[in-house]
């Protein structure tokens, strides 16, 4: 493919920044945007570019939650040196995040040919958007929203972390949507579910971006578009994080469910009529 232009990189950076942490599927929206701009969604360079600009969004999480992350990492380091510190929730939570990231790493490496091939289809995105909407709607109603962030344990973190696999295999399901829905089913409140989703996204998405960097740079994506796309995604993602945390503190996930259904149905229509190529 020809190199992604700076204009296309800017648009994709905006899409990534808005959608990465909203439960509406950043991968799905990136693929839709790429399809509308005539960019082949299954090209290795495009897949790599999409993964790398996610690092900009992850950097936004690191900055936004810098105090919390510093507290957790400090507790983890202290616990490694002092047994008495190992009873601290932050020390255990750091290990839980590490353990909960392992499943998506294993599946991601094992299923790379499928993820970069047939599962990259926009048909998969459309169906996943709709199925994920149903899961989110049910989770928001089933959950009792009675547990806070300090109530999480290893079981919670492992289940929520493993839910990321759904979004990895079925772009459109949404990593944020899958993790938040699982957390809600475990009776976490909406803010705790959202924050846990953020924390789990840091190692998973950073690892994916670094792993795909060689493909993004080596097969046509170009350094300048990568820098622009990553920088734009950082700024937009930071604003999205601040907005989302305020929103979920007072509202249900209904608006996201409705939006996902609308986008999924429209995408099916565009694919069925040949306006978009899968």
Short mmCIF file of C-alpha atoms in Angstrom, two decimals:
data_model
loop_
_atom_site.label_atom_id
_atom_site.label_comp_id
_atom_site.label_asym_id
_atom_site.label_seq_id
_atom_site.Cartn_x
_atom_site.Cartn_y
_atom_site.Cartn_z
CA UNK A 1 0.00 0.00 0.00
CA UNK A 2 1.04 3.61 -0.37
CA UNK A 3 2.01 5.42 2.80
CA UNK A 4 -0.82 6.72 4.97
CA UNK A 5 -1.03 10.48 4.43
CA UNK A 6 -0.79 13.05 7.21
CA UNK A 7 -4.43 13.96 6.70
CA UNK A 8 -5.53 10.35 7.01
CA UNK A 9 -3.28 9.92 10.05
CA UNK A 10 -4.90 12.93 11.70
CA UNK A 11 -8.40 11.60 11.10
CA UNK A 12 -7.49 8.15 12.37
CA UNK A 13 -5.80 9.70 15.41
CA UNK A 14 -9.01 11.58 16.24
CA UNK A 15 -11.09 8.43 15.80
CA UNK A 16 -8.70 6.43 17.98
CA UNK A 17 -8.62 9.08 20.69
CA UNK A 18 -12.39 9.37 20.90
CA UNK A 19 -13.21 5.67 20.74
CA UNK A 20 -10.36 3.84 22.54
CA UNK A 21 -11.85 4.11 26.01
CA UNK A 22 -15.50 4.60 25.17
CA UNK A 23 -17.27 1.21 25.01
CA UNK A 24 -18.00 1.55 21.30
CA UNK A 25 -14.96 -0.22 19.76
CA UNK A 26 -11.95 1.77 18.63
CA UNK A 27 -10.84 -1.05 16.29
CA UNK A 28 -14.26 -1.15 14.68
CA UNK A 29 -14.39 2.60 14.16
CA UNK A 30 -10.83 2.68 12.82
CA UNK A 31 -11.67 -0.03 10.31
CA UNK A 32 -14.83 1.81 9.27
CA UNK A 33 -12.88 5.06 8.86
CA UNK A 34 -10.17 3.26 6.88
CA UNK A 35 -12.79 1.67 4.66
CA UNK A 36 -14.45 5.02 3.96
CA UNK A 37 -11.06 6.50 3.03
CA UNK A 38 -10.26 3.57 0.74
CA UNK A 39 -7.50 2.20 2.98
CA UNK A 40 -7.32 -1.64 2.95
CA UNK A 41 -8.27 -2.68 6.49
CA UNK A 42 -6.41 -6.03 6.36
CA UNK A 43 -3.10 -4.62 5.10
CA UNK A 44 -0.30 -5.40 7.63
CA UNK A 45 0.87 -1.79 7.57
CA UNK A 46 -2.64 -0.56 8.34
CA UNK A 47 -3.08 -3.08 11.16
CA UNK A 48 0.29 -2.02 12.53
CA UNK A 49 -0.49 1.69 12.22
CA UNK A 50 -3.75 1.23 14.12
CA UNK A 51 -1.95 -0.60 16.94
CA UNK A 52 0.83 1.97 17.21
CA UNK A 53 -1.40 5.05 17.47
CA UNK A 54 -3.15 3.29 20.38
CA UNK A 55 0.04 4.04 22.32
CA UNK A 56 -0.94 7.72 22.18
CA UNK A 57 -4.21 6.88 23.90
CA UNK A 58 -2.39 4.75 26.46
CA UNK A 59 -0.02 7.63 27.15
CA UNK A 60 -3.09 9.72 27.93
CA UNK A 61 -4.13 7.16 30.56
CA UNK A 62 -0.64 7.20 32.05
CA UNK A 63 -0.74 10.98 32.38
CA UNK A 64 -4.34 11.17 33.60
CA UNK A 65 -3.87 8.45 36.23
CA UNK A 66 -0.20 9.25 36.96
CA UNK A 67 -0.74 9.65 40.73
CA UNK A 68 -2.68 6.39 41.02
CA UNK A 69 -0.19 4.51 38.86
CA UNK A 70 2.74 5.89 40.88
CA UNK A 71 1.02 4.77 44.10
CA UNK A 72 0.40 1.25 42.78
CA UNK A 73 3.91 0.83 41.34
CA UNK A 74 5.47 2.17 44.54
CA UNK A 75 3.46 -0.30 46.61
CA UNK A 76 4.53 -3.13 44.29
CA UNK A 77 8.23 -2.23 44.51
CA UNK A 78 8.03 -1.91 48.30
CA UNK A 79 6.28 -5.27 48.50
CA UNK A 80 9.05 -6.96 46.54
CA UNK A 81 11.53 -5.83 49.17
CA UNK A 82 9.40 -6.01 52.32
CA UNK A 83 7.08 -8.93 53.14
CA UNK A 84 4.99 -6.78 55.47
CA UNK A 85 4.04 -4.53 52.53
CA UNK A 86 2.63 -7.46 50.57
CA UNK A 87 -0.70 -7.28 52.40
CA UNK A 88 -1.37 -3.86 50.90
CA UNK A 89 -4.15 -3.88 48.30
CA UNK A 90 -2.10 -1.83 45.81
CA UNK A 91 0.73 -4.39 45.90
CA UNK A 92 -1.66 -7.25 45.19
CA UNK A 93 -3.52 -5.21 42.59
CA UNK A 94 -0.28 -4.67 40.62
CA UNK A 95 0.28 -8.43 40.46
CA UNK A 96 -3.35 -9.00 39.49
CA UNK A 97 -2.96 -6.65 36.51
CA UNK A 98 0.14 -8.57 35.41
CA UNK A 99 -1.61 -11.94 35.77
CA UNK A 100 -4.75 -10.69 34.01
CA UNK A 101 -2.74 -9.52 31.01
CA UNK A 102 -1.28 -12.99 30.36
CA UNK A 103 -4.39 -14.50 28.68
CA UNK A 104 -4.66 -11.82 26.00
CA UNK A 105 -0.91 -12.05 25.30
CA UNK A 106 -1.10 -15.82 24.79
CA UNK A 107 -4.19 -15.65 22.57
CA UNK A 108 -2.87 -12.64 20.67
CA UNK A 109 0.34 -14.42 19.71
CA UNK A 110 -1.38 -17.72 18.91
CA UNK A 111 -4.19 -16.23 16.84
CA UNK A 112 -2.26 -13.55 14.93
CA UNK A 113 -3.01 -15.06 11.47
CA UNK A 114 -6.75 -15.01 12.20
CA UNK A 115 -6.71 -11.55 13.80
CA UNK A 116 -4.81 -9.99 10.89
CA UNK A 117 -6.73 -12.02 8.28
CA UNK A 118 -10.36 -13.17 8.16
CA UNK A 119 -11.32 -11.63 11.52
CA UNK A 120 -10.31 -8.19 10.20
CA UNK A 121 -13.42 -8.13 8.00
CA UNK A 122 -15.94 -5.31 8.39
CA UNK A 123 -18.67 -7.97 8.49
CA UNK A 124 -17.13 -9.20 11.73
CA UNK A 125 -17.02 -5.62 13.02
CA UNK A 126 -20.72 -5.06 12.27
CA UNK A 127 -21.92 -8.27 13.90
CA UNK A 128 -19.60 -7.76 16.89
CA UNK A 129 -20.95 -4.25 17.43
CA UNK A 130 -24.49 -5.62 17.66
CA UNK A 131 -23.67 -8.64 19.81
CA UNK A 132 -21.53 -6.52 22.13
CA UNK A 133 -24.41 -4.06 22.49
CA UNK A 134 -26.65 -6.83 23.78
CA UNK A 135 -24.03 -7.96 26.27
CA UNK A 136 -23.51 -4.41 27.54
CA UNK A 137 -27.25 -3.78 27.88
CA UNK A 138 -27.70 -6.99 29.88
CA UNK A 139 -24.64 -6.36 32.07
CA UNK A 140 -25.74 -2.85 33.00
CA UNK A 141 -29.08 -4.23 34.17
CA UNK A 142 -27.84 -7.44 35.79
CA UNK A 143 -25.11 -5.76 37.81
CA UNK A 144 -25.97 -4.43 41.25
CA UNK A 145 -23.34 -1.65 41.11
CA UNK A 146 -22.52 -2.09 44.79
CA UNK A 147 -18.74 -2.76 44.75
CA UNK A 148 -16.04 -0.11 44.49
CA UNK A 149 -12.48 -0.16 43.22
CA UNK A 150 -11.05 -1.24 46.59
CA UNK A 151 -13.36 -4.27 46.60
CA UNK A 152 -11.77 -5.87 43.53
CA UNK A 153 -9.84 -9.11 43.93
CA UNK A 154 -7.81 -11.52 41.79
CA UNK A 155 -10.91 -13.27 40.45
CA UNK A 156 -12.45 -9.99 39.32
CA UNK A 157 -9.26 -8.83 37.63
CA UNK A 158 -8.64 -12.14 35.87
CA UNK A 159 -12.19 -12.35 34.52
CA UNK A 160 -12.21 -8.73 33.37
CA UNK A 161 -8.72 -9.04 31.88
CA UNK A 162 -9.65 -12.22 30.01
CA UNK A 163 -12.68 -10.44 28.54
CA UNK A 164 -10.24 -8.42 26.43
CA UNK A 165 -9.83 -11.53 24.29
CA UNK A 166 -13.34 -10.99 22.89
CA UNK A 167 -12.33 -7.65 21.42
CA UNK A 168 -9.03 -9.08 20.17
CA UNK A 169 -10.74 -11.83 18.20
CA UNK A 170 -13.88 -9.90 17.23
CA UNK A 171 -13.06 -6.27 16.33
CA UNK A 172 -16.20 -4.30 16.97
CA UNK A 173 -16.96 -6.01 20.28
CA UNK A 174 -14.85 -3.32 22.01
CA UNK A 175 -12.12 -3.94 24.56
CA UNK A 176 -13.60 -1.28 26.83
CA UNK A 177 -17.09 -2.64 26.28
CA UNK A 178 -16.07 -6.22 27.04
CA UNK A 179 -14.12 -5.33 30.19
CA UNK A 180 -16.70 -2.88 31.52
CA UNK A 181 -19.55 -5.32 30.86
CA UNK A 182 -17.73 -8.11 32.67
CA UNK A 183 -16.97 -5.83 35.62
CA UNK A 184 -20.62 -4.78 35.81
CA UNK A 185 -21.68 -8.44 35.87
CA UNK A 186 -19.36 -8.83 38.86
CA UNK A 187 -21.36 -6.09 40.60
CA UNK A 188 -18.73 -3.35 40.37
CA UNK A 189 -20.18 0.14 40.12
CA UNK A 190 -19.82 1.96 36.80
CA UNK A 191 -16.89 4.15 37.84
CA UNK A 192 -14.95 1.20 39.30
CA UNK A 193 -15.66 -0.85 36.15
CA UNK A 194 -14.42 1.99 33.97
CA UNK A 195 -11.25 2.58 35.96
CA UNK A 196 -10.42 -1.14 36.01
CA UNK A 197 -10.84 -1.18 32.23
CA UNK A 198 -8.35 1.69 31.96
CA UNK A 199 -5.75 -0.04 34.14
CA UNK A 200 -6.01 -3.31 32.23
CA UNK A 201 -5.67 -1.49 28.92
CA UNK A 202 -2.25 -0.06 29.76
CA UNK A 203 -0.11 -3.24 29.42
CA UNK A 204 -2.32 -4.89 26.79
CA UNK A 205 -2.46 -1.98 24.35
CA UNK A 206 1.10 -0.81 24.95
CA UNK A 207 2.35 -4.31 24.21
CA UNK A 208 0.24 -4.52 21.06
CA UNK A 209 1.56 -1.18 19.82
CA UNK A 210 5.20 -2.09 20.37
CA UNK A 211 4.70 -5.53 18.81
CA UNK A 212 3.14 -4.04 15.67
CA UNK A 213 5.65 -1.21 15.33
CA UNK A 214 7.90 -3.15 12.95
CA UNK A 215 4.99 -3.84 10.57
CA UNK A 216 3.74 -0.26 10.69
CA UNK A 217 7.13 1.26 9.87
CA UNK A 218 8.47 -1.49 7.64
CA UNK A 219 5.59 -1.90 5.22
CA UNK A 220 4.53 1.61 4.26
CA UNK A 221 3.04 3.52 7.16
CA UNK A 222 5.83 6.08 7.39
CA UNK A 223 7.31 7.74 10.49
CA UNK A 224 5.61 11.16 10.11
CA UNK A 225 2.03 9.80 9.92
CA UNK A 226 2.76 7.55 12.90
CA UNK A 227 3.96 10.50 14.97
CA UNK A 228 1.00 12.68 13.94
CA UNK A 229 -1.57 9.94 14.51
CA UNK A 230 -0.11 9.07 17.91
CA UNK A 231 0.08 12.70 19.06
CA UNK A 232 -3.49 13.44 17.98
CA UNK A 233 -4.81 10.30 19.65
CA UNK A 234 -3.08 11.33 22.89
CA UNK A 235 -4.74 14.75 23.07
CA UNK A 236 -8.19 13.53 22.10
CA UNK A 237 -8.00 10.46 24.37
CA UNK A 238 -7.09 12.58 27.40
CA UNK A 239 -10.25 14.65 26.93
CA UNK A 240 -12.32 11.49 26.36
CA UNK A 241 -11.09 9.90 29.60
CA UNK A 242 -12.02 12.96 31.66
CA UNK A 243 -15.46 13.12 30.05
CA UNK A 244 -16.19 9.39 30.40
CA UNK A 245 -15.42 9.23 34.12
CA UNK A 246 -17.77 12.12 34.79
CA UNK A 247 -20.45 10.64 32.54
CA UNK A 248 -20.55 7.13 34.03
CA UNK A 249 -20.76 8.55 37.55
CA UNK A 250 -24.26 9.83 36.74
CA UNK A 251 -25.53 7.86 33.75
CA UNK A 252 -26.09 4.29 32.57
CA UNK A 253 -24.49 2.81 29.43
CA UNK A 254 -27.74 3.09 27.46
CA UNK A 255 -26.47 5.83 25.15
CA UNK A 256 -23.49 3.71 24.13
CA UNK A 257 -25.72 0.69 23.52
CA UNK A 258 -28.02 2.68 21.23
CA UNK A 259 -25.08 4.23 19.38
CA UNK A 260 -23.46 0.84 18.81
CA UNK A 261 -26.70 -0.62 17.43
CA UNK A 262 -27.14 2.31 15.04
CA UNK A 263 -23.55 2.06 13.78
CA UNK A 264 -23.76 -1.73 13.46
CA UNK A 265 -26.98 -1.60 11.43
CA UNK A 266 -25.65 1.20 9.20
CA UNK A 267 -22.44 -0.73 8.60
CA UNK A 268 -24.37 -3.86 7.63
CA UNK A 269 -26.37 -1.74 5.18
CA UNK A 270 -23.24 -0.19 3.63
CA UNK A 271 -21.64 -3.60 3.23
CA UNK A 272 -24.78 -5.23 1.83
CA UNK A 273 -25.23 -2.47 -0.77
CA UNK A 274 -21.59 -2.51 -1.79
CA UNK A 275 -20.88 1.04 -0.65
CA UNK A 276 -18.13 -0.36 1.58
CA UNK A 277 -15.92 -3.34 0.89
CA UNK A 278 -15.45 -5.81 3.72
#
